Short mmCIF file of C-alpha atoms and ligand atoms in Angstrom, two decimals:
data_model
loop_
_atom_site.label_atom_id
_atom_site.label_comp_id
_atom_site.label_asym_id
_atom_site.label_seq_id
_atom_site.Cartn_x
_atom_site.Cartn_y
_atom_site.Cartn_z
CA MET A 1 -62.79 17.15 -20.46
CA SER A 2 -63.50 14.44 -18.19
CA ASP A 3 -65.64 14.87 -15.05
CA LYS A 4 -65.42 11.68 -13.43
CA GLN A 5 -62.49 13.22 -11.48
CA ASP A 6 -62.65 16.30 -9.18
CA PHE A 7 -60.67 18.51 -10.83
CA ASP A 8 -59.19 18.77 -14.26
CA LEU A 9 -55.92 20.33 -12.71
CA ILE A 10 -54.45 20.49 -9.29
CA ILE A 11 -51.70 22.87 -8.83
CA ILE A 12 -49.63 22.20 -5.81
CA GLY A 13 -47.87 25.34 -5.06
CA ALA A 14 -49.54 28.77 -5.01
CA GLY A 15 -46.54 30.81 -5.97
CA SER A 16 -45.76 33.32 -8.90
CA GLY A 17 -46.00 30.20 -11.47
CA GLY A 18 -48.88 28.21 -9.88
CA VAL A 19 -51.01 31.07 -9.68
CA ARG A 20 -50.66 32.30 -13.09
CA LEU A 21 -51.31 28.50 -14.42
CA ALA A 22 -54.66 28.23 -12.20
CA ARG A 23 -55.85 31.78 -13.49
CA MET A 24 -55.16 31.27 -17.42
CA SER A 25 -56.52 27.44 -17.09
CA ALA A 26 -59.58 28.47 -15.28
CA ALA A 27 -60.27 31.48 -17.61
CA LYS A 28 -60.67 28.72 -20.51
CA GLY A 29 -63.10 26.61 -18.55
CA ALA A 30 -61.00 24.01 -16.57
CA ARG A 31 -61.94 23.12 -13.10
CA VAL A 32 -59.00 24.21 -11.20
CA ALA A 33 -57.90 23.73 -7.80
CA VAL A 34 -54.23 25.19 -5.93
CA VAL A 35 -53.14 23.59 -2.93
CA GLU A 36 -50.84 25.78 -0.70
CA SER A 37 -49.43 24.77 2.76
CA ARG A 38 -47.79 28.27 3.37
CA TYR A 39 -48.62 31.94 2.14
CA LEU A 40 -50.39 32.96 -1.41
CA GLY A 41 -47.95 34.39 -3.96
CA GLY A 42 -45.13 31.94 -2.90
CA THR A 43 -41.47 33.16 -2.18
CA CYS A 44 -41.75 36.06 -4.59
CA VAL A 45 -44.81 37.90 -2.57
CA ASN A 46 -43.84 36.56 0.85
CA VAL A 47 -40.19 36.15 1.56
CA GLY A 48 -38.40 37.37 -2.00
CA CYS A 49 -38.61 40.06 -4.87
CA VAL A 50 -41.33 41.87 -3.11
CA PRO A 51 -40.16 42.27 0.43
CA LYS A 52 -37.01 42.47 -0.66
CA LYS A 53 -37.36 45.45 -3.06
CA LEU A 54 -39.26 47.12 -0.03
CA PHE A 55 -35.85 46.59 2.45
CA VAL A 56 -33.84 47.94 -0.46
CA TYR A 57 -36.14 51.26 -0.45
CA GLY A 58 -35.93 51.49 3.14
CA SER A 59 -32.30 50.44 2.81
CA HIS A 60 -31.33 53.29 0.46
CA ALA A 61 -33.87 56.40 1.83
CA GLY A 62 -30.63 56.65 4.12
CA GLU A 63 -28.32 57.74 1.20
CA ASP A 64 -31.07 59.75 0.02
CA ILE A 65 -31.46 61.74 3.07
CA GLU A 66 -27.61 62.51 3.04
CA ASP A 67 -27.50 63.15 -0.51
CA ALA A 68 -30.51 65.94 0.14
CA ALA A 69 -28.01 68.10 2.21
CA GLY A 70 -25.77 69.00 -1.18
CA TYR A 71 -29.57 70.01 -2.43
CA GLY A 72 -30.04 72.65 0.03
CA TRP A 73 -31.97 70.60 2.50
CA ASN A 74 -30.63 70.57 6.33
CA VAL A 75 -30.11 67.24 8.03
CA PRO A 76 -28.87 67.60 11.17
CA ASP A 77 -26.39 65.53 11.96
CA GLY A 78 -27.63 62.77 15.03
CA GLN A 79 -31.51 63.50 14.45
CA VAL A 80 -32.24 61.36 11.73
CA THR A 81 -32.96 58.07 13.14
CA PHE A 82 -34.27 54.83 11.81
CA ASP A 83 -36.90 52.23 13.40
CA TRP A 84 -36.32 48.96 12.13
CA THR A 85 -39.25 47.47 13.20
CA ARG A 86 -41.20 49.95 11.90
CA LEU A 87 -40.29 49.14 8.50
CA VAL A 88 -40.62 45.28 9.10
CA ALA A 89 -44.23 46.11 10.31
CA ASN A 90 -45.20 48.08 7.14
CA LYS A 91 -43.71 45.43 4.80
CA ASN A 92 -46.02 42.82 6.52
CA ALA A 93 -49.08 45.05 6.07
CA GLU A 94 -48.33 45.38 2.38
CA ILE A 95 -47.46 41.61 1.99
CA GLU A 96 -50.88 40.93 3.58
CA ARG A 97 -52.46 42.94 1.04
CA LEU A 98 -50.44 41.31 -1.50
CA ASN A 99 -52.18 37.91 -0.32
CA GLY A 100 -55.60 39.28 -0.14
CA ILE A 101 -55.31 40.06 -3.46
CA TYR A 102 -53.88 36.81 -4.66
CA GLY A 103 -56.49 34.87 -2.82
CA ARG A 104 -59.67 37.06 -4.53
CA MET A 105 -57.90 36.76 -7.81
CA LEU A 106 -57.91 33.54 -7.25
CA GLU A 107 -61.29 33.25 -6.20
CA ASN A 108 -62.90 35.69 -8.71
CA ALA A 109 -61.06 33.21 -11.32
CA GLY A 110 -63.33 30.23 -10.00
CA VAL A 111 -60.18 28.37 -8.78
CA THR A 112 -60.87 26.26 -5.62
CA VAL A 113 -57.97 26.92 -2.91
CA ILE A 114 -56.85 24.27 -0.74
CA GLU A 115 -55.19 24.87 2.40
CA GLY A 116 -52.28 22.26 3.76
CA THR A 117 -49.52 20.36 2.52
CA ALA A 118 -50.10 17.95 -0.68
CA SER A 119 -48.89 14.15 -1.41
CA LEU A 120 -49.70 12.01 -4.28
CA ALA A 121 -50.99 8.60 -3.46
CA ASP A 122 -51.21 8.13 -7.15
CA ASP A 123 -50.54 9.72 -10.84
CA HIS A 124 -54.36 11.30 -10.31
CA THR A 125 -54.66 11.59 -6.80
CA VAL A 126 -53.50 14.21 -4.39
CA VAL A 127 -53.87 14.00 -0.54
CA VAL A 128 -54.31 16.71 1.49
CA GLY A 129 -54.56 15.95 5.36
CA ASP A 130 -57.26 13.46 5.52
CA ARG A 131 -58.85 14.66 2.23
CA SER A 132 -57.94 13.44 -1.27
CA PHE A 133 -59.06 14.93 -4.56
CA THR A 134 -58.64 13.62 -7.88
CA SER A 135 -57.80 15.31 -11.10
CA LYS A 136 -56.69 14.74 -14.80
CA HIS A 137 -53.77 16.60 -14.63
CA ILE A 138 -51.57 17.27 -11.78
CA THR A 139 -48.73 20.40 -11.93
CA VAL A 140 -46.17 20.43 -9.14
CA ALA A 141 -45.12 24.19 -8.56
CA THR A 142 -43.62 23.97 -5.28
CA GLY A 143 -40.76 26.21 -5.56
CA SER A 144 -37.59 26.36 -3.98
CA TRP A 145 -35.71 26.64 -0.33
CA PRO A 146 -33.21 28.05 1.02
CA VAL A 147 -30.03 25.63 1.47
CA VAL A 148 -27.47 26.16 4.39
CA PRO A 149 -23.98 24.14 3.95
CA GLU A 150 -23.39 21.65 6.47
CA VAL A 151 -20.67 23.36 8.87
CA PRO A 152 -20.76 23.09 12.77
CA GLY A 153 -23.24 25.39 14.19
CA LYS A 154 -25.51 25.51 11.06
CA GLU A 155 -28.00 25.98 13.08
CA CYS A 156 -27.23 29.55 14.12
CA VAL A 157 -27.66 30.63 10.77
CA LEU A 158 -30.50 32.72 9.42
CA THR A 159 -31.33 32.59 5.90
CA SER A 160 -33.39 34.99 3.64
CA ASN A 161 -36.53 33.87 4.89
CA GLU A 162 -36.13 34.97 8.49
CA MET A 163 -34.15 38.04 7.72
CA PHE A 164 -37.95 39.44 6.67
CA TYR A 165 -38.89 38.86 10.03
CA LEU A 166 -36.10 39.47 11.97
CA PRO A 167 -37.11 41.28 15.54
CA GLN A 168 -33.89 43.59 15.53
CA LEU A 169 -30.81 44.68 13.69
CA PRO A 170 -27.59 43.32 14.96
CA ARG A 171 -24.88 45.59 15.02
CA GLN A 172 -22.78 43.08 13.16
CA ALA A 173 -23.67 40.94 10.47
CA VAL A 174 -22.02 38.20 8.31
CA VAL A 175 -23.58 37.40 4.99
CA TRP A 176 -22.22 34.05 3.46
CA GLY A 177 -22.42 33.51 -0.46
CA GLY A 178 -21.58 35.90 -3.50
CA GLY A 179 -25.11 35.09 -5.61
CA TYR A 180 -27.99 37.35 -6.08
CA ILE A 181 -29.32 37.39 -2.42
CA ALA A 182 -26.29 37.73 -0.80
CA VAL A 183 -25.38 40.87 -2.52
CA GLU A 184 -28.58 42.03 -2.13
CA PHE A 185 -28.71 41.52 1.61
CA ALA A 186 -25.38 42.92 2.62
CA GLY A 187 -26.60 46.18 0.89
CA ILE A 188 -29.59 46.29 2.61
CA LEU A 189 -28.12 45.46 6.00
CA ALA A 190 -25.26 47.89 5.30
CA GLY A 191 -27.86 50.78 4.50
CA LEU A 192 -29.38 50.43 7.62
CA GLY A 193 -26.25 50.99 9.52
CA VAL A 194 -25.42 47.36 9.96
CA GLU A 195 -21.59 46.83 10.00
CA THR A 196 -21.46 44.06 7.44
CA THR A 197 -19.13 41.43 6.22
CA LEU A 198 -19.90 39.43 3.19
CA LEU A 199 -17.92 36.17 2.66
CA TYR A 200 -17.38 34.05 -0.47
CA ARG A 201 -15.61 31.29 -1.41
CA GLY A 202 -14.71 32.22 -5.07
CA GLU A 203 -11.93 34.89 -6.24
CA LEU A 204 -14.80 37.27 -7.04
CA PHE A 205 -18.53 37.24 -6.13
CA LEU A 206 -21.30 37.20 -8.72
CA ARG A 207 -20.20 34.27 -10.88
CA GLY A 208 -22.15 34.37 -14.06
CA PHE A 209 -22.06 38.09 -14.65
CA ASP A 210 -19.68 40.13 -16.85
CA ASP A 211 -16.26 40.20 -15.03
CA ASP A 212 -17.01 44.49 -15.14
CA VAL A 213 -19.72 44.28 -13.70
CA ARG A 214 -18.20 42.13 -10.75
CA GLU A 215 -15.25 44.16 -10.32
CA PHE A 216 -17.40 47.28 -10.38
CA THR A 217 -19.88 46.27 -8.18
CA ALA A 218 -17.39 45.04 -5.55
CA ALA A 219 -15.50 48.34 -5.53
CA GLU A 220 -18.75 50.23 -5.24
CA MET A 221 -19.87 47.80 -2.19
CA ARG A 222 -16.60 48.62 -0.74
CA LYS A 223 -16.97 52.28 -0.93
CA LYS A 224 -20.08 51.98 0.94
CA GLY A 225 -18.28 50.78 4.02
CA ILE A 226 -19.05 46.43 3.08
CA ASN A 227 -16.20 44.14 4.26
CA LEU A 228 -16.18 41.83 1.23
CA ARG A 229 -13.95 38.92 1.80
CA PHE A 230 -13.18 36.54 -1.01
CA GLU A 231 -11.83 33.33 -1.06
CA VAL A 232 -12.80 32.47 2.41
CA ASN A 233 -15.16 30.16 3.74
CA ILE A 234 -16.98 29.56 6.94
CA GLU A 235 -15.84 26.26 8.61
CA SER A 236 -17.56 26.39 12.04
CA ILE A 237 -20.12 28.75 14.05
CA GLU A 238 -20.21 29.10 18.14
CA SER A 239 -22.89 30.55 19.51
CA GLU A 240 -21.51 33.06 22.52
CA ASP A 241 -23.85 34.74 24.96
CA ALA A 242 -25.81 36.81 22.05
CA HIS A 243 -23.05 36.65 19.61
CA TYR A 244 -21.48 34.31 17.09
CA ALA A 245 -18.23 33.10 16.87
CA VAL A 246 -17.10 32.45 13.07
CA GLU A 247 -14.09 30.29 12.23
CA LEU A 248 -13.08 30.94 8.93
CA THR A 249 -11.31 28.60 6.59
CA ASP A 250 -7.88 31.03 6.13
CA GLY A 251 -7.67 30.42 10.00
CA SER A 252 -9.25 34.06 11.20
CA ARG A 253 -12.11 34.33 13.25
CA LEU A 254 -15.02 36.86 13.22
CA ASN A 255 -17.05 37.91 16.10
CA THR A 256 -20.78 39.04 14.99
CA GLY A 257 -24.27 39.48 16.08
CA LEU A 258 -25.76 37.50 12.95
CA VAL A 259 -24.77 35.12 10.40
CA MET A 260 -27.01 34.95 7.29
CA ALA A 261 -26.65 32.29 4.23
CA ALA A 262 -27.62 32.89 0.95
CA THR A 263 -26.18 29.69 -0.53
CA GLY A 264 -28.22 29.14 -3.02
CA ARG A 265 -32.04 27.55 -2.88
CA ARG A 266 -32.97 23.83 -3.68
CA ALA A 267 -36.10 22.21 -5.25
CA LEU A 268 -38.91 22.09 -2.50
CA VAL A 269 -40.15 18.20 -3.39
CA ASP A 270 -40.16 16.79 0.38
CA GLY A 271 -43.21 14.41 1.42
CA LEU A 272 -44.76 14.62 -2.26
CA GLY A 273 -43.77 11.34 -3.16
CA LEU A 274 -43.12 12.11 -6.79
CA GLU A 275 -40.00 9.62 -7.11
CA GLN A 276 -42.30 6.61 -5.70
CA LEU A 277 -44.56 7.38 -8.77
CA GLY A 278 -41.68 7.38 -11.40
CA VAL A 279 -41.26 10.91 -11.32
CA GLN A 280 -37.32 11.38 -12.37
CA MET A 281 -35.41 13.71 -10.32
CA SER A 282 -31.76 15.11 -11.50
CA ALA A 283 -28.61 14.99 -9.73
CA SER A 284 -29.35 18.32 -8.43
CA GLY A 285 -32.64 17.38 -6.90
CA HIS A 286 -34.76 19.57 -9.57
CA VAL A 287 -37.91 17.64 -11.36
CA VAL A 288 -37.10 16.29 -14.58
CA VAL A 289 -39.40 17.76 -17.54
CA ASP A 290 -38.97 18.01 -21.14
CA ASP A 291 -40.02 21.52 -22.77
CA GLN A 292 -43.04 21.00 -22.48
CA PHE A 293 -42.94 20.62 -18.54
CA GLN A 294 -43.97 17.07 -18.94
CA THR A 295 -42.63 14.86 -16.31
CA ALA A 296 -41.95 10.84 -16.80
CA VAL A 297 -45.89 10.50 -15.49
CA PRO A 298 -48.26 11.46 -18.33
CA SER A 299 -50.81 13.30 -15.66
CA ILE A 300 -47.97 15.05 -14.15
CA THR A 301 -46.05 18.34 -15.22
CA ALA A 302 -44.15 20.83 -13.35
CA LEU A 303 -42.94 24.43 -13.37
CA GLY A 304 -40.90 27.31 -12.23
CA ASP A 305 -37.85 26.95 -9.77
CA VAL A 306 -38.63 22.95 -8.95
CA ILE A 307 -37.69 22.44 -12.56
CA GLY A 308 -34.28 24.41 -12.26
CA THR A 309 -34.63 26.64 -15.24
CA PRO A 310 -33.74 30.51 -13.80
CA GLN A 311 -35.23 31.13 -10.30
CA LEU A 312 -36.96 34.29 -11.85
CA THR A 313 -40.57 35.18 -11.13
CA PRO A 314 -41.13 36.31 -14.90
CA VAL A 315 -39.81 32.96 -15.89
CA ALA A 316 -42.31 31.12 -13.83
CA LEU A 317 -45.34 33.11 -15.22
CA ALA A 318 -44.32 32.58 -18.80
CA GLN A 319 -43.76 28.96 -17.87
CA GLY A 320 -47.54 28.99 -16.47
CA MET A 321 -49.05 30.64 -19.46
CA VAL A 322 -47.47 28.33 -21.57
CA LEU A 323 -48.54 25.31 -19.58
CA SER A 324 -52.11 26.31 -19.54
CA ARG A 325 -52.21 26.61 -23.12
CA ARG A 326 -50.85 23.21 -23.68
CA LEU A 327 -53.35 21.55 -21.27
CA PHE A 328 -56.35 23.68 -22.05
CA GLY A 329 -56.08 25.59 -25.43
CA ASP A 330 -54.47 25.42 -28.80
CA GLY A 331 -51.03 24.33 -27.44
CA LYS A 332 -48.98 27.21 -29.08
CA GLY A 333 -46.31 28.88 -27.50
CA GLU A 334 -42.91 27.78 -25.98
CA MET A 335 -40.75 29.19 -23.70
CA ASP A 336 -37.73 31.24 -25.02
CA TYR A 337 -34.88 31.15 -22.22
CA SER A 338 -32.61 33.42 -24.28
CA SER A 339 -31.37 36.98 -23.41
CA ILE A 340 -33.67 36.79 -20.09
CA PRO A 341 -32.72 40.35 -18.26
CA THR A 342 -32.29 40.33 -14.43
CA ALA A 343 -31.60 42.85 -11.95
CA VAL A 344 -29.66 42.41 -8.83
CA PHE A 345 -30.95 44.83 -6.51
CA CYS A 346 -27.58 45.38 -5.02
CA GLN A 347 -26.76 49.27 -4.15
CA PRO A 348 -26.04 50.50 -7.09
CA ASN A 349 -28.27 48.16 -8.71
CA ILE A 350 -27.09 45.60 -11.65
CA GLY A 351 -28.84 45.26 -14.59
CA THR A 352 -28.37 42.89 -17.45
CA VAL A 353 -29.63 41.38 -20.62
CA GLY A 354 -27.75 38.91 -23.08
CA LEU A 355 -24.20 37.46 -23.41
CA THR A 356 -21.53 38.20 -21.15
CA GLU A 357 -18.23 39.50 -22.58
CA ALA A 358 -16.47 35.93 -21.48
CA GLU A 359 -19.93 34.39 -22.85
CA ALA A 360 -19.43 35.83 -26.46
CA ARG A 361 -15.86 35.30 -26.66
CA GLU A 362 -16.03 31.63 -25.68
CA ALA A 363 -18.93 31.47 -28.47
CA GLY A 364 -16.31 32.50 -30.98
CA HIS A 365 -17.82 36.04 -31.78
CA LYS A 366 -15.29 39.05 -32.49
CA LEU A 367 -16.15 41.91 -30.57
CA ARG A 368 -16.43 45.10 -29.97
CA ILE A 369 -16.84 46.25 -26.36
CA TYR A 370 -18.17 49.42 -25.80
CA ARG A 371 -17.59 50.78 -21.99
CA SER A 372 -18.42 53.88 -20.01
CA GLU A 373 -17.62 54.84 -16.53
CA PHE A 374 -19.19 57.94 -15.05
CA LYS A 375 -20.30 60.11 -12.30
CA PRO A 376 -24.06 59.97 -12.26
CA MET A 377 -25.56 63.74 -12.30
CA LYS A 378 -27.15 63.60 -9.15
CA HIS A 379 -23.87 62.90 -7.40
CA THR A 380 -22.61 66.11 -8.76
CA LEU A 381 -24.32 67.86 -6.00
CA SER A 382 -24.82 65.34 -3.28
CA GLY A 383 -21.15 64.41 -3.25
CA ARG A 384 -21.58 61.24 -3.09
CA ASP A 385 -18.55 59.15 -4.78
CA GLU A 386 -20.51 56.54 -6.70
CA ARG A 387 -19.91 55.72 -9.92
CA ALA A 388 -21.92 53.61 -12.71
CA LEU A 389 -20.68 51.22 -15.39
CA MET A 390 -22.41 51.12 -18.82
CA LYS A 391 -21.30 48.25 -21.16
CA LEU A 392 -22.29 46.87 -24.68
CA ILE A 393 -20.95 43.75 -26.11
CA VAL A 394 -21.14 44.08 -30.10
CA ASP A 395 -21.00 41.37 -32.50
CA ASP A 396 -17.92 42.87 -34.89
CA GLU A 397 -19.31 41.37 -37.80
CA SER A 398 -23.27 41.39 -37.78
CA ASP A 399 -22.96 44.68 -35.84
CA ARG A 400 -25.67 42.90 -33.49
CA VAL A 401 -25.64 43.76 -29.91
CA LEU A 402 -25.17 40.50 -28.03
CA GLY A 403 -24.96 41.74 -24.53
CA ALA A 404 -25.78 45.20 -22.12
CA HIS A 405 -24.59 45.72 -18.56
CA MET A 406 -24.77 48.18 -16.29
CA VAL A 407 -24.19 48.97 -12.70
CA GLY A 408 -25.72 52.30 -11.47
CA PRO A 409 -28.74 53.79 -10.09
CA ASP A 410 -31.87 52.48 -11.77
CA ALA A 411 -29.82 49.85 -13.68
CA GLY A 412 -32.89 47.37 -13.52
CA GLU A 413 -35.31 49.86 -14.85
CA ILE A 414 -33.32 50.74 -17.72
CA THR A 415 -32.21 47.14 -18.42
CA GLN A 416 -35.81 46.43 -19.21
CA GLY A 417 -36.22 48.56 -22.04
CA ILE A 418 -32.70 47.63 -23.44
CA ALA A 419 -33.67 44.00 -23.22
CA VAL A 420 -36.62 44.75 -25.94
CA ALA A 421 -33.98 45.86 -28.32
CA ILE A 422 -31.75 43.11 -27.75
CA LYS A 423 -34.79 40.46 -28.25
CA ALA A 424 -35.16 42.27 -31.39
CA GLY A 425 -31.98 41.91 -32.65
CA ALA A 426 -30.92 45.47 -32.42
CA THR A 427 -27.50 46.48 -34.12
CA LYS A 428 -25.06 48.87 -32.55
CA ALA A 429 -25.78 51.26 -35.73
CA GLN A 430 -29.69 51.17 -34.53
CA PHE A 431 -28.36 52.33 -31.09
CA ASP A 432 -26.30 54.88 -32.34
CA SER A 433 -29.26 56.26 -34.28
CA THR A 434 -31.40 56.13 -31.20
CA MET A 435 -31.85 59.65 -29.82
CA GLY A 436 -30.93 59.62 -26.04
CA ILE A 437 -32.87 61.32 -23.59
CA HIS A 438 -31.03 63.90 -21.83
CA PRO A 439 -30.01 64.28 -18.97
CA THR A 440 -30.18 60.63 -18.24
CA SER A 441 -27.95 57.98 -16.99
CA ALA A 442 -29.75 55.65 -19.85
CA GLU A 443 -28.71 57.84 -22.82
CA GLU A 444 -24.69 56.58 -22.20
CA PHE A 445 -26.36 53.23 -23.79
CA VAL A 446 -26.91 54.99 -27.30
CA THR A 447 -23.88 57.40 -26.81
CA MET A 448 -20.86 55.05 -26.49
CA ARG A 449 -19.09 55.78 -29.98
CA ASN A 450 -15.68 54.41 -29.73
CA PRO A 451 -15.12 50.82 -28.71
CA VAL A 452 -12.36 50.12 -25.83
CA ALA A 453 -11.56 46.23 -27.12
P1 LIG B 501 -27.25 31.85 -5.91
O1 LIG B 501 -27.20 30.25 -6.66
O2 LIG B 501 -27.38 33.36 -6.74
O3 LIG B 501 -25.65 32.00 -5.35
C1 LIG B 501 -25.43 30.83 -4.30
C2 LIG B 501 -24.00 31.90 -3.80
O4 LIG B 501 -23.65 30.70 -2.74
C3 LIG B 501 -23.07 31.36 -5.08
O5 LIG B 501 -22.13 32.55 -4.40
C4 LIG B 501 -22.18 30.15 -4.56
O6 LIG B 501 -21.00 30.21 -4.68
C5 LIG B 501 -22.35 30.42 -2.99
N1 LIG B 501 -22.45 29.05 -2.53
C6 LIG B 501 -23.04 27.71 -2.85
N2 LIG B 501 -22.97 26.58 -1.79
C7 LIG B 501 -21.81 27.06 -1.21
C8 LIG B 501 -20.73 26.43 -0.06
N3 LIG B 501 -21.24 25.34 0.19
N4 LIG B 501 -20.03 27.21 0.62
C9 LIG B 501 -19.99 28.67 0.19
N5 LIG B 501 -20.73 29.17 -0.37
C10 LIG B 501 -21.61 28.55 -1.54
O7 LIG B 501 -28.28 31.83 -5.13
P2 LIG B 501 -29.09 32.87 -4.07
O8 LIG B 501 -29.34 32.01 -2.76
O9 LIG B 501 -28.18 34.08 -4.30
O10 LIG B 501 -30.30 32.98 -5.30
C11 LIG B 501 -31.19 32.08 -5.68
C12 LIG B 501 -31.81 32.37 -7.05
O11 LIG B 501 -32.53 32.98 -6.36
C13 LIG B 501 -31.15 32.90 -7.74
O12 LIG B 501 -29.92 32.12 -8.87
C14 LIG B 501 -31.79 33.80 -8.59
O13 LIG B 501 -32.20 33.01 -9.54
C15 LIG B 501 -33.23 33.94 -7.39
N6 LIG B 501 -32.78 35.27 -7.10
C16 LIG B 501 -33.10 36.41 -8.10
C17 LIG B 501 -33.30 37.74 -7.90
C18 LIG B 501 -33.22 38.94 -8.53
O14 LIG B 501 -34.03 38.69 -9.63
N7 LIG B 501 -33.32 40.15 -8.06
C19 LIG B 501 -33.00 38.40 -6.15
C20 LIG B 501 -32.86 37.10 -5.14
C21 LIG B 501 -32.94 35.64 -5.78
P3 LIG B 501 -20.36 29.84 -6.43
O15 LIG B 501 -20.61 30.76 -6.93
O16 LIG B 501 -19.03 29.46 -6.18
O17 LIG B 501 -21.14 28.34 -6.20
#
């Protein structure tokens, strides 16, 4: 490797993908620097997956306390209280601990961390404040940022970034959007006692998920008192005293203490100067790369949310490993974006892997559909009216399981194992010949015998 340059690799962005690429590359002997303007660990650690999951635990604890009554615990009415500021403070302490771990991991790997905002002076030079650094390779791993639609009053709207540091909980909240973040935050807020309304512009939220999952999730969320309003959008927002008046497209008006937009995320490339160097951007604002993460400029690569592949931490981690092997290793390994399992941590959770029924039909498969809906055992004594759904999409000809979908407690945990089977091409006969683990909800995935369609 050339030592005429300061580094072999400069990575812009210390999120999941950037940090993995840095550590893997340094371990292969490369001289690596990471430039970060905000926080080590990126969205996932600071304002995404990790604090979100902690908030979901916090929110769900309320139900767990209520459910304990059916198991003999005395839970006196009105004596259980919740302290939002303590949850936020404890969450902040945990995030700081993780930031420290990330810093030490990079340091121990021999990676130079440069704090500040980067821009590219040329295809081998990164400028940070009044310093500039040269490198053989530069990787853009700057991630994504929430987008708030252009409506009058958009400055009143919070995004997930601010929700993680909200000084106090409002009595009422409006969550705007119908994707992952919207349903997760609607669940968090409602679980903490906030009167929550979710507004979605389409017919049914969670577009792209299996239709049964979408309907089932909507029904379960409604049971928990969340006001789901579909086919409606926000027209304008006005701040009135400590409240917001939200004007909707159906002519109605809502008064609320908070409006949170969860209306998608855009690639974060502001001020990098990529286009001036000849890096191409897609119509959706993502950095265009080939399947080897190569941009149109030979020395510049990009990975993670910024390239428009699924915005998921494990995807960015896998990309970091593939790119490191390409730049400094044997070049082996490529990304496989098929059957990526995901969970949505709404309450109850969604877990999903493989094709939805609609996708499988569209792809021309003749299908067998297995579907089971039941009350999880825990709720026999808790008395809670919560149900679970499991669904398998099977190709009738080959007997291969093309997709597995679940709504219910621990769906994320359960789906991870099912994903291995689906990735390995398991057939329904192999699911059927697998012993169940009794008594669990998960065993339902290996005991569904009669197709419903
Ligand atoms: P999503 O893309 O999942 O959802 C955006 C939502 O906003 C959609 O319902 C979309 O509607 C709606 N929307 C977009 N533009 C407008 C508009 N102008 N007016 C009204 N509604 C609008 O984005 P999120 O912000 O929820 O999350 C971003 C990504 O982060 C996710 O796609 C996911 O990859 C990742 N993520 C993953 C999590 C996990 O793994 N558990 C958790 C959180 C985030 P429509 O459907 O009609 O387009």
